Amino acid sequence: MRKSIKTIAAGTLAIALAACSTTGQSDTKSASSAPAKAEAPFPSTYTPYPGTPTALVNATIYDGKGGRIDKGTVFFSGGKIVSIGGPDTPVPADIAVFDGTGKFVTPGIIDIHSHLGDYPTPSVQAHSDGNEATSPTTPEVWAEHSVWPQDPGFTRALANGGVTSLQILPGSANLMGGRSATLKNVPARTVQGMKFPDAPYGFKMACGENPKRVYGGRGRMPSTRMGNFAVNRQTWLDAKAYDGKKRDLAKETLKGVLDGEILVHNHCYRADEMALVLDMAKEMGYKVSAFHHAVEAYKIGDLLRENDVCSAIWADWYGFKMESYDGILENAAFLQREDACVVIHSDDANGIQRLNQEAAKAQAAGKRVGIDISDAQVIRWITLNPAKAMGIDGMTGSLEAGKMADVVLWNGDPLSVYSRPEKVWIDGALMFDAMDRKRRPVSDFELGQPGEGDVK
């Protein structure tokens, strides 16, 4: 006989939430468990919360790779996906089993472009830590050193958006803004307790209006787009000459990019600039992993596909400044038609709570012009594709045996405005359950305040 679902579910939640209420599970990693390399500063101390072997049955499953399974089963144990398949998929006895009839299962949602923690809520100047706008190039700064783990945005992204992993980027004031941090969306005392284990660093770059406005407004270079490229190229040339004999934090980051160890995420709107950046990357010997915002990506979909560059875009933000003037609602659909990599991102503390709806809007815009994109493919835009661009697709982003059990059970079609996460697991630990109001995550900062948790 299988154990009572109610009993197992309550036990799982009690364990996970008890861990949440401690001083932080993620900072107590034992010395014997996968120690970081001695030379790596600020290593991840993330340890998964305790979980229970669990199966979701009779659900519609989108696997994140573009596949759909009706009346499917997902079984996970030990923090990993064990099996996924149709109704005949074997499920062990004496585990937690949830009936997903009428419900949907997806991988955990991944946001490739977030500023949570660096620009937390409440939005006050004392918390504004995303832009080191003191020099056009600041590759020496790391976004993680500004992340405030108590930002209520993290728990809202989990509960309202099913977000299990996210990349925190520096802002876009600078041509080279610094390193990003990839996090698991769990409560922790320190940012190191949230750091996604073995995720590569990202490197934030920006082209176009922002750097030339910020520094041109101060009467210094760059004040034009040609100045942007000149400063970038000289900085790369200086980095290529770095011999490492005397430590230089900026050049260490740039060398990591040139060696392919750090992935470039480039804020860029116009198609012509993206094409120029690709030429600069070839000249200097690095690769662009993704263009972010990229409202004109639809104009060069073939070029982006040929260079294996993802476009991390919004569904319908455009026209708010000149370089975004030519944005169109069909951007994602035209890119998909070219078989280019599409990612829907947020860049916003509210948008991260509705990435599923943003993806659906982009899908609908395509359908209106005759481009029919399957629901299963659209789910990939917010799961496996961002994981690919962030260099973590071997560990998460799809429901495959051996990958992290980052799983969302939706109470309806995830591409419907009426649906929301019912349960969210991270590494097999039940971190959110909409059916139990007492076990909804709340940031320490909100305790005792009106509206704490703010679960819709």
Short mmCIF file of C-alpha atoms in Angstrom, two decimals:
data_model
loop_
_atom_site.label_atom_id
_atom_site.label_comp_id
_atom_site.label_asym_id
_atom_site.label_seq_id
_atom_site.Cartn_x
_atom_site.Cartn_y
_atom_site.Cartn_z
CA MET A 1 0.00 0.00 0.00
CA ARG A 2 1.20 3.50 -0.78
CA LYS A 3 1.39 5.87 2.13
CA SER A 4 -1.36 8.44 2.53
CA ILE A 5 -0.78 11.37 0.20
CA LYS A 6 -1.95 13.77 2.88
CA THR A 7 0.45 12.36 5.47
CA ILE A 8 3.44 12.35 3.12
CA ALA A 9 2.71 15.82 1.77
CA ALA A 10 2.42 17.29 5.25
CA GLY A 11 5.64 15.60 6.32
CA THR A 12 7.50 16.85 3.28
CA LEU A 13 6.30 20.39 3.81
CA ALA A 14 7.09 20.30 7.51
CA ILE A 15 10.67 19.23 6.79
CA ALA A 16 11.19 21.80 4.00
CA LEU A 17 9.60 24.67 5.90
CA ALA A 18 11.39 23.76 9.11
CA ALA A 19 14.60 24.08 7.14
CA CYS A 20 13.37 27.41 5.77
CA SER A 21 12.85 28.71 9.28
CA THR A 22 16.37 27.92 10.43
CA THR A 23 19.30 30.26 10.06
CA GLY A 24 19.85 28.90 6.55
CA GLN A 25 20.39 25.38 5.34
CA SER A 26 22.63 26.53 2.58
CA ASP A 27 25.47 27.70 4.79
CA THR A 28 26.09 24.41 6.57
CA LYS A 29 27.60 22.35 3.80
CA SER A 30 29.95 19.76 5.24
CA ALA A 31 33.61 19.81 4.34
CA SER A 32 33.31 16.35 2.87
CA SER A 33 30.63 17.23 0.29
CA ALA A 34 31.96 18.41 -3.07
CA PRO A 35 34.40 21.08 -1.87
CA ALA A 36 34.99 23.99 -4.20
CA LYS A 37 38.34 24.41 -5.85
CA ALA A 38 40.78 26.00 -3.44
CA GLU A 39 41.45 28.89 -5.79
CA ALA A 40 37.77 29.76 -6.31
CA PRO A 41 36.67 32.65 -4.08
CA PHE A 42 33.12 32.91 -2.73
CA PRO A 43 32.23 29.28 -3.49
CA SER A 44 28.68 27.99 -3.51
CA THR A 45 27.60 26.55 -0.18
CA TYR A 46 24.20 25.51 -1.55
CA THR A 47 22.78 22.26 -0.21
CA PRO A 48 19.30 21.08 -1.26
CA TYR A 49 16.54 21.19 1.30
CA PRO A 50 15.34 17.75 2.42
CA GLY A 51 12.85 16.11 0.09
CA THR A 52 10.69 13.01 -0.13
CA PRO A 53 10.43 10.52 -3.02
CA THR A 54 7.49 11.82 -5.03
CA ALA A 55 5.46 10.95 -8.11
CA LEU A 56 3.08 13.16 -10.07
CA VAL A 57 0.64 11.05 -12.07
CA ASN A 58 -2.15 11.55 -14.64
CA ALA A 59 -0.90 15.03 -15.52
CA THR A 60 -0.21 16.72 -18.85
CA ILE A 61 3.56 17.03 -18.92
CA TYR A 62 5.66 19.48 -20.91
CA ASP A 63 9.19 18.13 -20.62
CA GLY A 64 10.98 21.40 -21.49
CA LYS A 65 12.60 19.88 -24.59
CA GLY A 66 9.55 20.46 -26.76
CA GLY A 67 7.73 17.24 -25.87
CA ARG A 68 4.29 16.67 -24.42
CA ILE A 69 3.01 13.61 -22.53
CA ASP A 70 -0.68 13.19 -21.81
CA LYS A 71 -1.68 11.36 -18.62
CA GLY A 72 2.00 11.33 -17.80
CA THR A 73 4.07 10.46 -14.76
CA VAL A 74 7.12 12.13 -13.26
CA PHE A 75 8.95 10.35 -10.46
CA PHE A 76 11.79 11.96 -8.53
CA SER A 77 13.86 10.89 -5.56
CA GLY A 78 17.12 11.95 -3.96
CA GLY A 79 16.80 15.38 -5.52
CA LYS A 80 16.89 14.00 -9.09
CA ILE A 81 14.40 13.06 -11.76
CA VAL A 82 14.27 9.26 -11.79
CA SER A 83 11.77 8.63 -14.58
CA ILE A 84 9.26 10.36 -16.82
CA GLY A 85 6.75 8.77 -19.14
CA GLY A 86 3.17 7.80 -19.84
CA PRO A 87 0.56 6.26 -17.56
CA ASP A 88 2.39 2.91 -17.54
CA THR A 89 5.54 4.40 -15.99
CA PRO A 90 6.26 2.34 -12.85
CA VAL A 91 6.04 4.13 -9.52
CA PRO A 92 7.43 2.58 -6.32
CA ALA A 93 5.16 1.84 -3.40
CA ASP A 94 5.29 3.85 -0.18
CA ILE A 95 6.09 7.23 -1.73
CA ALA A 96 4.19 10.51 -2.00
CA VAL A 97 1.86 10.38 -5.00
CA PHE A 98 -0.06 13.40 -6.26
CA ASP A 99 -2.90 13.04 -8.75
CA GLY A 100 -2.39 15.54 -11.55
CA THR A 101 -5.68 14.94 -13.36
CA GLY A 102 -6.60 18.19 -15.11
CA LYS A 103 -3.27 19.71 -14.10
CA PHE A 104 0.05 20.31 -15.85
CA VAL A 105 3.69 19.67 -15.01
CA THR A 106 6.69 21.59 -16.32
CA PRO A 107 10.34 21.96 -15.37
CA GLY A 108 11.03 24.82 -12.97
CA ILE A 109 10.84 28.20 -14.68
CA ILE A 110 14.21 29.89 -15.27
CA ASP A 111 14.73 33.64 -15.62
CA ILE A 112 17.89 34.49 -17.50
CA HIS A 113 17.69 38.23 -16.76
CA SER A 114 16.85 39.35 -13.25
CA HIS A 115 18.06 42.02 -10.85
CA LEU A 116 16.44 40.61 -7.72
CA GLY A 117 18.64 41.18 -4.71
CA ASP A 118 20.64 43.88 -6.49
CA TYR A 119 17.56 46.06 -7.03
CA PRO A 120 15.31 44.59 -4.33
CA THR A 121 11.99 45.76 -3.00
CA PRO A 122 11.35 48.07 -1.32
CA SER A 123 12.95 50.14 -4.07
CA VAL A 124 14.92 52.71 -2.13
CA GLN A 125 18.27 54.30 -2.85
CA ALA A 126 19.88 52.42 0.03
CA HIS A 127 19.12 49.15 -1.81
CA SER A 128 20.12 50.30 -5.31
CA ASP A 129 23.23 48.20 -5.93
CA GLY A 130 23.03 47.02 -9.54
CA ASN A 131 25.10 49.58 -11.48
CA GLU A 132 28.69 50.49 -10.61
CA ALA A 133 28.30 53.53 -12.86
CA THR A 134 31.71 55.02 -12.16
CA SER A 135 33.58 53.79 -15.23
CA PRO A 136 32.51 52.60 -18.70
CA THR A 137 34.13 49.22 -18.01
CA THR A 138 33.88 47.52 -14.62
CA PRO A 139 34.51 43.82 -15.29
CA GLU A 140 36.00 43.54 -11.80
CA VAL A 141 32.61 43.78 -10.03
CA TRP A 142 30.43 40.74 -9.26
CA ALA A 143 26.65 40.97 -9.00
CA GLU A 144 26.60 38.48 -6.13
CA HIS A 145 28.36 40.96 -3.89
CA SER A 146 25.26 43.15 -4.03
CA VAL A 147 22.60 40.44 -3.68
CA TRP A 148 20.39 40.83 -0.61
CA PRO A 149 18.98 37.34 0.05
CA GLN A 150 16.02 38.74 2.01
CA ASP A 151 14.58 40.46 -1.07
CA PRO A 152 10.85 39.56 -1.01
CA GLY A 153 11.03 39.29 -4.79
CA PHE A 154 12.66 35.86 -4.51
CA THR A 155 9.74 34.25 -2.69
CA ARG A 156 7.19 35.97 -4.93
CA ALA A 157 8.97 34.66 -8.02
CA LEU A 158 8.81 31.16 -6.53
CA ALA A 159 5.19 31.22 -5.40
CA ASN A 160 3.59 33.25 -8.17
CA GLY A 161 5.85 32.31 -11.06
CA GLY A 162 7.27 28.85 -10.36
CA VAL A 163 10.81 30.23 -10.76
CA THR A 164 13.39 27.76 -9.47
CA SER A 165 16.62 29.25 -10.92
CA LEU A 166 17.57 32.72 -12.05
CA GLN A 167 20.53 34.77 -13.22
CA ILE A 168 21.23 38.03 -11.41
CA LEU A 169 22.95 40.51 -13.71
CA PRO A 170 24.57 43.89 -13.08
CA GLY A 171 22.74 46.81 -14.67
CA SER A 172 23.36 48.22 -18.13
CA ALA A 173 24.96 51.59 -17.44
CA ASN A 174 28.39 50.28 -18.43
CA LEU A 175 29.82 48.70 -21.56
CA MET A 176 31.14 45.96 -19.29
CA GLY A 177 29.03 45.72 -16.17
CA GLY A 178 30.65 42.78 -14.37
CA ARG A 179 29.98 39.15 -13.51
CA SER A 180 26.52 37.71 -13.04
CA ALA A 181 25.39 35.21 -10.40
CA THR A 182 23.23 32.15 -11.12
CA LEU A 183 21.09 31.23 -8.12
CA LYS A 184 18.73 28.52 -6.95
CA ASN A 185 15.59 30.25 -5.72
CA VAL A 186 15.70 29.07 -2.11
CA PRO A 187 15.82 30.90 1.23
CA ALA A 188 19.34 31.29 2.60
CA ARG A 189 21.25 33.58 4.93
CA THR A 190 23.91 34.36 2.32
CA VAL A 191 24.09 34.61 -1.43
CA GLN A 192 26.62 31.76 -1.38
CA GLY A 193 23.87 29.61 0.07
CA MET A 194 21.81 30.34 -3.06
CA LYS A 195 24.55 30.00 -5.68
CA PHE A 196 23.75 27.33 -8.25
CA PRO A 197 26.46 24.68 -7.82
CA ASP A 198 28.88 24.40 -10.73
CA ALA A 199 27.10 27.04 -12.81
CA PRO A 200 29.50 29.09 -14.95
CA TYR A 201 29.69 32.81 -14.36
CA GLY A 202 28.08 35.15 -16.82
CA PHE A 203 29.48 38.49 -17.93
CA LYS A 204 27.18 41.45 -18.49
CA MET A 205 27.91 43.78 -21.40
CA ALA A 206 25.78 46.58 -22.82
CA CYS A 207 25.79 48.44 -26.10
CA GLY A 208 23.80 51.34 -27.46
CA GLU A 209 22.13 54.21 -25.69
CA ASN A 210 22.79 53.46 -22.03
CA PRO A 211 26.60 53.67 -21.87
CA LYS A 212 26.82 56.60 -24.27
CA ARG A 213 24.15 58.50 -22.34
CA VAL A 214 25.66 57.84 -18.91
CA TYR A 215 29.24 58.72 -19.81
CA GLY A 216 28.60 61.17 -22.64
CA GLY A 217 26.48 63.08 -20.15
CA ARG A 218 29.63 63.46 -18.06
CA GLY A 219 31.64 64.75 -21.02
CA ARG A 220 33.78 61.66 -21.31
CA MET A 221 34.20 58.73 -23.65
CA PRO A 222 32.09 56.98 -24.81
CA SER A 223 29.51 59.48 -25.95
CA THR A 224 28.71 57.78 -29.27
CA ARG A 225 28.21 54.25 -30.55
CA MET A 226 31.60 54.38 -32.25
CA GLY A 227 33.04 55.37 -28.87
CA ASN A 228 31.34 52.34 -27.33
CA PHE A 229 33.09 49.98 -29.71
CA ALA A 230 36.46 51.73 -29.43
CA VAL A 231 36.47 51.45 -25.64
CA ASN A 232 35.34 47.82 -25.81
CA ARG A 233 37.99 46.82 -28.34
CA GLN A 234 40.84 48.48 -26.48
CA THR A 235 39.73 46.86 -23.22
CA TRP A 236 39.69 43.44 -24.87
CA LEU A 237 43.14 44.02 -26.40
CA ASP A 238 44.53 44.98 -23.00
CA ALA A 239 43.00 41.83 -21.52
CA LYS A 240 44.52 39.63 -24.21
CA ALA A 241 47.94 40.91 -23.18
CA TYR A 242 47.40 40.07 -19.51
CA ASP A 243 49.97 37.55 -18.26
CA GLY A 244 48.50 36.96 -14.81
CA LYS A 245 51.73 37.64 -12.96
CA LYS A 246 50.12 40.42 -10.93
CA ARG A 247 46.48 39.96 -9.99
CA ASP A 248 44.04 42.26 -11.75
CA LEU A 249 40.40 41.52 -10.96
CA ALA A 250 39.08 43.12 -14.13
CA LYS A 251 41.46 41.25 -16.40
CA GLU A 252 40.86 37.98 -14.57
CA THR A 253 37.19 38.22 -15.53
CA LEU A 254 37.99 39.17 -19.12
CA LYS A 255 40.48 36.31 -19.40
CA GLY A 256 37.76 33.96 -18.16
CA VAL A 257 35.57 35.17 -21.02
CA LEU A 258 38.34 34.77 -23.59
CA ASP A 259 39.03 31.25 -22.29
CA GLY A 260 35.36 30.34 -22.69
CA GLU A 261 34.79 29.83 -18.96
CA ILE A 262 32.55 32.89 -18.47
CA LEU A 263 29.51 33.39 -20.72
CA VAL A 264 28.72 36.76 -22.31
CA HIS A 265 25.23 38.19 -21.86
CA ASN A 266 25.00 41.34 -23.94
CA HIS A 267 22.28 43.97 -23.49
CA CYS A 268 21.62 45.11 -27.08
CA TYR A 269 18.50 46.34 -28.88
CA ARG A 270 19.31 47.10 -32.52
CA ALA A 271 20.03 44.46 -35.13
CA ASP A 272 22.92 46.41 -36.66
CA GLU A 273 24.67 46.65 -33.31
CA MET A 274 24.18 42.97 -32.57
CA ALA A 275 25.81 42.16 -35.91
CA LEU A 276 28.73 44.45 -35.08
CA VAL A 277 29.13 42.85 -31.64
CA LEU A 278 29.32 39.42 -33.28
CA ASP A 279 32.13 40.71 -35.52
CA MET A 280 33.93 42.18 -32.50
CA ALA A 281 33.58 38.88 -30.66
CA LYS A 282 35.20 37.06 -33.59
CA GLU A 283 38.00 39.63 -33.71
CA MET A 284 38.75 39.33 -30.00
CA GLY A 285 38.14 35.60 -29.62
CA TYR A 286 35.08 35.34 -27.39
CA LYS A 287 31.51 34.11 -27.90
CA VAL A 288 28.21 35.81 -27.14
CA SER A 289 25.88 33.42 -25.32
CA ALA A 290 22.79 35.63 -25.53
CA PHE A 291 21.67 39.09 -26.57
CA HIS A 292 19.29 40.49 -23.99
CA HIS A 293 16.23 42.62 -24.78
CA ALA A 294 17.12 42.27 -28.48
CA VAL A 295 13.92 43.88 -29.77
CA GLU A 296 15.27 43.82 -33.35
CA ALA A 297 16.54 40.24 -33.22
CA TYR A 298 13.83 39.24 -35.71
CA LYS A 299 15.76 41.12 -38.41
CA ILE A 300 18.81 38.85 -38.07
CA GLY A 301 17.34 35.54 -36.96
CA ASP A 302 19.43 33.59 -39.46
CA LEU A 303 22.64 35.28 -38.27
CA LEU A 304 21.83 34.52 -34.66
CA ARG A 305 21.07 30.89 -35.48
CA GLU A 306 24.33 30.49 -37.43
CA ASN A 307 26.30 31.91 -34.49
CA ASP A 308 24.35 29.86 -31.91
CA VAL A 309 23.30 32.97 -29.99
CA CYS A 310 20.08 33.06 -27.97
CA SER A 311 17.79 36.09 -27.90
CA ALA A 312 16.46 36.84 -24.40
CA ILE A 313 13.48 39.06 -25.07
CA TRP A 314 10.21 40.47 -23.76
CA ALA A 315 6.85 39.60 -25.22
CA ASP A 316 5.73 43.16 -25.83
CA TRP A 317 8.03 45.81 -24.33
CA TYR A 318 9.16 48.18 -27.04
CA GLY A 319 9.14 51.84 -28.06
CA PHE A 320 10.19 53.26 -24.69
CA LYS A 321 13.41 54.70 -26.16
CA MET A 322 14.71 55.18 -29.68
CA GLU A 323 16.74 52.00 -29.88
CA SER A 324 13.64 50.00 -28.96
CA TYR A 325 11.42 51.80 -31.47
CA ASP A 326 11.46 48.99 -34.04
CA GLY A 327 10.40 46.29 -31.62
CA ILE A 328 7.46 44.13 -32.69
CA LEU A 329 5.15 41.70 -30.91
CA GLU A 330 6.10 38.94 -33.36
CA ASN A 331 9.80 39.02 -32.44
CA ALA A 332 9.83 35.61 -30.72
CA ALA A 333 7.70 33.98 -33.41
CA PHE A 334 9.91 35.17 -36.26
CA LEU A 335 13.01 33.96 -34.38
CA GLN A 336 11.39 30.58 -33.80
CA ARG A 337 10.52 30.35 -37.49
CA GLU A 338 14.23 30.79 -38.22
CA ASP A 339 14.99 28.01 -35.71
CA ALA A 340 16.92 30.49 -33.58
CA CYS A 341 17.09 30.16 -29.78
CA VAL A 342 14.28 32.09 -28.05
CA VAL A 343 14.23 32.98 -24.36
CA ILE A 344 11.54 35.01 -22.61
CA HIS A 345 13.06 37.04 -19.78
CA SER A 346 11.76 39.49 -17.18
CA ASP A 347 14.24 42.25 -16.23
CA ASP A 348 11.51 43.11 -13.76
CA ALA A 349 10.46 42.11 -10.23
CA ASN A 350 6.83 41.82 -11.32
CA GLY A 351 7.39 40.26 -14.74
CA ILE A 352 9.38 37.40 -13.21
CA GLN A 353 6.16 36.32 -11.50
CA ARG A 354 4.43 35.84 -14.86
CA LEU A 355 6.98 34.54 -17.35
CA ASN A 356 4.51 31.82 -18.33
CA GLN A 357 1.98 34.48 -19.34
CA GLU A 358 4.63 36.50 -21.17
CA ALA A 359 5.57 33.43 -23.20
CA ALA A 360 1.90 32.87 -24.02
CA LYS A 361 1.55 36.46 -25.25
CA ALA A 362 4.52 36.01 -27.59
CA GLN A 363 3.02 32.75 -28.85
CA ALA A 364 -0.32 34.46 -29.52
CA ALA A 365 1.35 37.25 -31.48
CA GLY A 366 2.90 34.65 -33.76
CA LYS A 367 -0.38 32.85 -34.26
CA ARG A 368 -2.02 36.08 -35.39
CA VAL A 369 0.43 36.28 -38.31
CA GLY A 370 0.16 32.60 -39.21
CA ILE A 371 3.09 31.19 -37.21
CA ASP A 372 1.73 28.34 -35.12
CA ILE A 373 4.12 27.37 -32.33
CA SER A 374 3.24 24.41 -30.12
CA ASP A 375 2.64 24.90 -26.40
CA ALA A 376 5.43 22.43 -25.68
CA GLN A 377 7.91 24.50 -27.69
CA VAL A 378 6.82 27.71 -25.95
CA ILE A 379 7.48 26.15 -22.54
CA ARG A 380 11.04 25.59 -23.76
CA TRP A 381 11.44 29.38 -24.03
CA ILE A 382 11.26 29.66 -20.22
CA THR A 383 12.97 26.40 -19.22
CA LEU A 384 15.59 24.64 -21.33
CA ASN A 385 16.55 27.56 -23.59
CA PRO A 386 17.51 29.91 -20.73
CA ALA A 387 19.32 27.00 -19.09
CA LYS A 388 21.29 26.50 -22.31
CA ALA A 389 22.30 30.16 -22.54
CA MET A 390 23.31 30.12 -18.86
CA GLY A 391 25.40 26.96 -19.25
CA ILE A 392 23.31 24.87 -16.82
CA ASP A 393 21.24 22.83 -19.29
CA GLY A 394 23.12 19.67 -18.35
CA MET A 395 21.72 19.98 -14.83
CA THR A 396 18.28 21.57 -15.13
CA GLY A 397 15.79 23.06 -17.58
CA SER A 398 14.09 19.84 -18.67
CA LEU A 399 12.47 16.81 -17.10
CA GLU A 400 15.03 14.10 -17.85
CA ALA A 401 16.35 11.28 -15.72
CA GLY A 402 19.40 12.38 -13.75
CA LYS A 403 18.65 16.10 -13.85
CA MET A 404 17.75 18.18 -10.82
CA ALA A 405 14.17 17.66 -9.69
CA ASP A 406 13.15 21.28 -10.30
CA VAL A 407 9.46 20.75 -10.99
CA VAL A 408 6.25 22.81 -11.08
CA LEU A 409 2.73 21.41 -10.78
CA TRP A 410 0.30 23.95 -12.29
CA ASN A 411 -3.38 23.99 -11.40
CA GLY A 412 -4.21 24.39 -15.10
CA ASP A 413 -2.66 25.12 -18.48
CA PRO A 414 0.54 27.08 -17.69
CA LEU A 415 -0.02 29.20 -20.81
CA SER A 416 -3.38 30.39 -19.51
CA VAL A 417 -3.79 33.63 -17.60
CA TYR A 418 -6.04 31.74 -15.19
CA SER A 419 -3.38 29.23 -14.10
CA ARG A 420 -0.76 29.47 -11.40
CA PRO A 421 1.71 27.19 -9.63
CA GLU A 422 0.08 24.80 -7.19
CA LYS A 423 3.29 23.17 -5.96
CA VAL A 424 6.96 23.87 -6.65
CA TRP A 425 9.86 21.51 -5.94
CA ILE A 426 13.53 22.51 -6.05
CA ASP A 427 15.97 19.61 -6.08
CA GLY A 428 13.08 17.40 -5.04
CA ALA A 429 12.17 19.47 -1.96
CA LEU A 430 8.63 20.86 -1.83
CA MET A 431 9.29 24.58 -1.45
CA PHE A 432 5.79 25.94 -2.13
CA ASP A 433 2.27 24.56 -1.81
CA ALA A 434 -0.64 26.85 -2.65
CA MET A 435 -2.99 24.45 -0.90
CA ASP A 436 -1.44 25.11 2.52
CA ARG A 437 -1.50 28.78 3.52
CA LYS A 438 0.65 28.14 6.60
CA ARG A 439 3.50 26.85 4.48
CA ARG A 440 3.96 29.65 1.98
CA PRO A 441 7.44 31.18 1.84
CA VAL A 442 7.95 34.60 3.40
CA SER A 443 11.13 36.67 3.40
CA ASP A 444 12.57 37.50 6.81
CA PHE A 445 12.26 41.18 5.90
CA GLU A 446 8.46 40.87 5.66
CA LEU A 447 7.76 39.04 8.91
CA GLY A 448 4.95 40.72 10.81
CA GLN A 449 4.26 43.24 8.05
CA PRO A 450 0.93 43.65 6.25
CA GLY A 451 0.76 41.59 3.08
CA GLU A 452 3.69 39.35 3.99
CA GLY A 453 4.27 36.77 1.25
CA ASP A 454 1.79 38.46 -1.10
CA VAL A 455 0.81 35.21 -2.79
CA LYS A 456 -1.76 35.91 -5.48
#
